[in-house]
Amino acid sequence: MEHEQTIPEQRKEGESSPEPGTPDAAPTAVADATPPTPGRRRGRRTLLLIAAAVALGTLTGTATGYAIQYDRQPTPLAPLAQVIGEAPKPVAPNDSTTLRSINANRWVKTDDDLTKLLMDAPAGAKLDMSGGESPDEFAAEYYEHPNRGLGYQIGQDVRRITTRAWSEKDQEFFVVRLLQYRDRSGADGYQNDHYYLGEEGYAGNGGKNVPGIPAPFAHMWIYSKSKEKPGYLPIRSARVVARRGDIVMEIEYVNNRGTVDEGHLVEVTKRQWERL
């Protein structure tokens, strides 16, 4: 009896597990038979350990560097190539105090009266004009179309204009003009806007560099032809345009003998350039 009772229990255990080779048994057998992959887990642990070691090494190196640098004496700076002048001592305000005297260390010479930067007329010359010009006065005299010229100058952010004109021996006539703009871009734009001088009706040539002044900053045009009219002396013209910082200097030259003293024109140009 015991033997007969034992056999059914063994069969039940066999029935609970499908035999290998049957369709229902294959997925379960494969899933149950796939053990976890120890190699992948060990690889992840290794990567984490390496990353932690790199981060710890970086932090340790940075802290060590700061600690070493902290204990060192500061390295003295190299001496300056130029001597720094002493700043004016502050003084108490009084009746003669002005905005400029209060802010003396914040001013540059181009912030002063622009007329002071104009060269003096040569000895023996006849001074015809000296002083500031408003943009509309300048446009009315300088441009063929004053409205367009004024609009252009305003677009370039012109700040101030000043002019000095003189004549020498009733033969050579000079007009030296300074135009100051809000920044260098405005001055650079006006300087480069003189391309038209190379066209017929003006200088009629590409001009030349001014000796002694860097080429990008100054250019000179000597008119190829003189203007002649019956009953009048022949007129020969020249023009120099140069820029220094936010200021453009423009020199108009006229000779009523039909010639151009280029050496004299270059001399005047250099003198005015040095004033800037």
Coordinates of C-alpha atoms in Angstrom, one line a residue:
M1 CA 0.0 0.0 0.0
E2 CA 2.8 2.3 0.8
H3 CA 4.3 1.7 -2.6
E4 CA 1.1 2.5 -4.4
Q5 CA 0.6 5.8 -2.5
T6 CA 4.2 6.9 -3.3
I7 CA 3.8 6.6 -7.1
P8 CA 1.0 9.2 -7.6
E9 CA 3.0 11.8 -5.7
Q10 CA 6.0 11.3 -7.9
R11 CA 3.7 11.6 -11.0
K12 CA 2.3 14.9 -9.7
E13 CA 5.7 16.3 -9.3
G14 CA 6.5 15.3 -12.9
E15 CA 3.3 16.8 -14.2
S16 CA 4.1 20.2 -12.6
S17 CA 7.3 20.4 -14.8
P18 CA 6.7 20.0 -18.6
E19 CA 9.0 17.7 -20.2
P20 CA 11.9 19.1 -22.2
G21 CA 11.3 19.5 -25.9
T22 CA 7.7 20.6 -25.7
P23 CA 6.8 24.1 -27.0
D24 CA 5.5 25.3 -23.6
A25 CA 8.6 24.3 -21.8
A26 CA 11.2 26.0 -24.0
P27 CA 10.8 29.7 -23.0
T28 CA 10.5 28.9 -19.3
A29 CA 13.4 26.6 -19.4
V30 CA 15.6 29.1 -21.2
A31 CA 14.6 32.0 -18.8
D32 CA 15.1 29.9 -15.8
A33 CA 18.3 28.5 -17.1
T34 CA 19.9 32.0 -17.8
P35 CA 21.9 33.0 -14.7
P36 CA 22.9 36.6 -14.0
T37 CA 26.0 37.7 -15.8
P38 CA 28.7 38.4 -13.2
G39 CA 31.1 40.0 -15.7
R40 CA 28.8 42.9 -16.5
R41 CA 28.3 43.7 -12.8
R42 CA 32.0 43.6 -12.2
G43 CA 32.5 46.0 -15.2
R44 CA 30.1 48.6 -13.9
R45 CA 31.7 48.5 -10.5
T46 CA 35.1 49.0 -12.1
L47 CA 33.9 52.0 -14.1
L48 CA 32.4 53.6 -11.0
L49 CA 35.6 53.1 -9.1
I50 CA 37.7 54.6 -11.8
A51 CA 35.4 57.7 -12.1
A52 CA 35.5 58.2 -8.4
A53 CA 39.3 57.9 -8.3
V54 CA 39.6 60.5 -11.1
A55 CA 37.3 62.9 -9.4
L56 CA 39.1 62.4 -6.1
G57 CA 42.5 62.9 -7.7
T58 CA 41.4 66.1 -9.4
L59 CA 40.0 67.6 -6.2
T60 CA 43.1 66.5 -4.2
G61 CA 45.5 68.0 -6.8
T62 CA 43.5 71.3 -6.9
A63 CA 43.5 71.5 -3.1
T64 CA 47.2 70.7 -2.9
G65 CA 48.0 73.4 -5.6
Y66 CA 46.1 76.1 -3.7
A67 CA 47.8 75.1 -0.5
I68 CA 51.3 75.3 -2.0
Q69 CA 50.5 78.6 -3.7
Y70 CA 49.1 80.0 -0.5
D71 CA 52.3 79.4 1.4
R72 CA 54.5 81.0 -1.3
Q73 CA 55.5 84.7 -1.3
P74 CA 53.9 86.8 -4.0
T75 CA 56.0 87.3 -7.1
P76 CA 56.8 91.0 -7.6
L77 CA 55.6 92.6 -10.9
A78 CA 58.2 93.6 -13.5
P79 CA 59.0 97.4 -13.5
L80 CA 57.0 99.6 -15.9
A81 CA 58.7 100.8 -19.0
Q82 CA 57.6 104.4 -18.4
V83 CA 57.5 106.7 -15.4
I84 CA 54.1 107.4 -14.0
G85 CA 53.7 111.1 -13.1
E86 CA 52.2 112.1 -9.8
A87 CA 48.6 112.9 -9.8
P88 CA 47.6 116.5 -8.9
K89 CA 46.8 116.8 -5.2
P90 CA 43.1 117.5 -4.5
V91 CA 42.3 121.1 -3.5
A92 CA 39.3 122.6 -1.9
P93 CA 36.8 124.2 -4.3
N94 CA 36.6 127.9 -4.5
D95 CA 35.2 130.6 -6.8
S96 CA 37.6 129.6 -9.7
T97 CA 36.6 125.9 -9.5
T98 CA 35.3 124.5 -12.8
L99 CA 34.0 121.1 -13.9
R100 CA 37.3 120.5 -15.6
S101 CA 39.5 121.3 -12.6
I102 CA 37.4 118.9 -10.5
N103 CA 37.9 116.1 -13.1
A104 CA 41.4 117.0 -14.2
N105 CA 42.6 113.3 -14.2
R106 CA 39.7 112.2 -16.4
W107 CA 40.2 114.7 -19.2
V108 CA 42.2 114.3 -22.4
K109 CA 43.3 117.0 -24.7
T110 CA 40.7 116.1 -27.3
D111 CA 38.0 116.9 -24.8
D112 CA 39.2 120.5 -24.5
D113 CA 38.4 123.3 -26.9
L114 CA 39.0 121.7 -30.3
T115 CA 40.3 124.9 -31.8
K116 CA 43.4 124.6 -29.6
L117 CA 44.4 121.6 -31.6
L118 CA 44.5 123.6 -34.8
M119 CA 48.0 124.5 -36.0
D120 CA 48.8 128.2 -36.0
A121 CA 48.9 130.1 -39.2
P122 CA 52.5 130.6 -40.5
A123 CA 54.3 133.8 -39.7
G124 CA 53.4 136.5 -42.3
A125 CA 50.2 134.7 -43.4
K126 CA 46.8 136.4 -43.5
L127 CA 44.3 134.8 -41.2
D128 CA 40.9 134.6 -42.9
M129 CA 38.9 132.5 -40.4
S130 CA 39.4 130.7 -37.1
G131 CA 36.8 129.0 -34.9
G132 CA 34.1 126.4 -34.6
E133 CA 31.5 125.5 -37.2
S134 CA 28.1 124.0 -36.7
P135 CA 27.4 120.9 -38.8
D136 CA 24.8 122.8 -40.9
E137 CA 27.3 125.6 -41.5
F138 CA 29.9 123.1 -42.6
A139 CA 27.4 121.2 -44.8
A140 CA 26.3 124.4 -46.5
E141 CA 29.8 125.3 -47.5
Y142 CA 31.3 121.9 -48.1
Y143 CA 28.7 119.8 -49.9
E144 CA 27.1 120.2 -53.3
H145 CA 23.9 119.0 -51.7
P146 CA 23.9 120.4 -48.1
N147 CA 20.8 118.5 -47.0
R148 CA 22.4 115.2 -47.8
G149 CA 25.7 116.2 -46.4
L150 CA 24.2 117.3 -43.1
G151 CA 22.2 114.0 -42.9
Y152 CA 25.4 112.1 -43.5
Q153 CA 27.4 113.9 -40.8
I154 CA 24.6 113.4 -38.3
G155 CA 24.5 109.7 -39.2
Q156 CA 28.3 109.5 -38.5
D157 CA 27.7 111.1 -35.1
V158 CA 29.8 114.2 -35.6
R159 CA 30.5 116.0 -32.4
R160 CA 32.4 119.2 -33.2
I161 CA 33.9 120.9 -36.2
T162 CA 36.5 123.7 -36.2
T163 CA 38.3 125.5 -39.0
R164 CA 41.3 127.8 -39.6
A165 CA 41.9 129.4 -42.9
W166 CA 44.8 131.6 -44.1
S167 CA 46.5 132.8 -47.3
E168 CA 50.2 133.3 -48.0
K169 CA 51.5 135.9 -50.5
D170 CA 48.0 136.0 -52.1
Q171 CA 49.0 132.9 -53.9
E172 CA 48.5 129.9 -51.6
F173 CA 45.3 129.4 -49.7
F174 CA 44.9 126.8 -46.9
V175 CA 41.8 125.6 -45.1
V176 CA 42.6 123.3 -42.2
R177 CA 39.5 121.6 -40.6
L178 CA 39.1 119.2 -37.7
L179 CA 36.0 117.0 -37.4
Q180 CA 35.6 115.1 -34.2
Y181 CA 33.1 112.2 -34.0
R182 CA 31.6 110.2 -31.1
D183 CA 34.0 107.3 -31.8
R184 CA 36.6 106.1 -34.2
S185 CA 34.1 104.3 -36.4
G186 CA 32.5 107.7 -37.4
A187 CA 35.9 109.2 -38.1
D188 CA 37.0 106.2 -40.0
G189 CA 33.8 106.3 -42.1
Y190 CA 34.3 109.9 -43.1
Q191 CA 38.0 109.4 -43.9
N192 CA 37.2 106.5 -46.2
D193 CA 34.4 108.4 -47.9
H194 CA 36.8 110.5 -50.0
Y195 CA 37.0 107.9 -52.8
Y196 CA 35.2 110.3 -55.1
L197 CA 38.3 112.5 -55.3
G198 CA 39.8 110.0 -57.8
E199 CA 37.0 110.7 -60.3
E200 CA 37.1 113.1 -63.2
G201 CA 36.0 116.6 -62.2
Y202 CA 37.9 116.2 -58.9
A203 CA 41.5 115.1 -58.5
G204 CA 41.2 112.6 -61.3
N205 CA 43.8 110.3 -59.8
G206 CA 44.3 107.8 -56.9
G207 CA 46.4 110.2 -54.9
K208 CA 49.5 109.3 -52.9
N209 CA 50.7 108.6 -49.3
V210 CA 51.9 111.5 -47.2
P211 CA 55.6 111.1 -46.3
G212 CA 56.2 110.7 -42.6
I213 CA 52.7 109.6 -41.8
P214 CA 51.6 105.9 -41.7
A215 CA 49.7 105.1 -45.0
P216 CA 46.4 103.9 -43.5
F217 CA 46.0 107.2 -41.6
A218 CA 46.7 109.9 -44.3
H219 CA 46.3 110.3 -48.0
M220 CA 47.0 113.3 -50.4
W221 CA 45.4 114.1 -53.7
I222 CA 46.9 116.7 -56.1
Y223 CA 44.5 117.6 -58.8
S224 CA 45.7 116.5 -62.2
K225 CA 44.4 119.6 -64.1
S226 CA 44.1 123.2 -63.2
K227 CA 40.9 125.1 -63.6
E228 CA 41.2 127.9 -66.1
K229 CA 38.7 130.6 -67.0
P230 CA 39.2 133.6 -69.3
G231 CA 40.1 136.7 -67.3
Y232 CA 41.1 134.7 -64.2
L233 CA 44.3 133.2 -62.9
P234 CA 44.6 129.3 -63.3
I235 CA 43.7 127.5 -60.1
R236 CA 45.3 124.2 -59.0
S237 CA 44.0 122.4 -56.0
A238 CA 45.1 119.6 -53.6
R239 CA 43.6 117.9 -50.6
V240 CA 44.9 115.9 -47.6
V241 CA 42.7 113.7 -45.4
A242 CA 44.1 112.1 -42.3
R243 CA 42.6 110.5 -39.2
R244 CA 43.9 110.2 -35.6
G245 CA 41.6 108.5 -33.2
D246 CA 38.2 110.0 -33.4
I247 CA 39.4 113.2 -35.2
V248 CA 39.7 113.7 -39.0
M249 CA 41.9 116.5 -40.2
E250 CA 41.2 117.8 -43.7
I251 CA 43.4 120.3 -45.5
E252 CA 42.2 122.0 -48.6
Y253 CA 44.9 123.7 -50.7
V254 CA 44.5 126.2 -53.6
N255 CA 47.2 127.8 -55.6
N256 CA 46.2 130.6 -58.0
R257 CA 49.3 130.3 -60.2
G258 CA 48.4 126.9 -61.6
T259 CA 51.0 125.0 -59.6
V260 CA 51.1 123.1 -56.3
D261 CA 54.0 123.4 -53.9
E262 CA 53.9 119.8 -52.7
G263 CA 56.7 120.2 -50.2
H264 CA 54.9 123.1 -48.5
L265 CA 51.7 121.1 -48.4
V266 CA 53.4 118.1 -46.8
E267 CA 55.1 120.4 -44.2
V268 CA 51.7 121.9 -43.2
T269 CA 50.2 118.4 -43.0
K270 CA 52.9 117.2 -40.7
R271 CA 52.6 120.2 -38.4
Q272 CA 48.9 119.7 -38.1
W273 CA 49.3 115.9 -37.6
E274 CA 51.8 116.5 -34.7
R275 CA 49.2 118.8 -33.0
L276 CA 46.9 115.9 -32.7

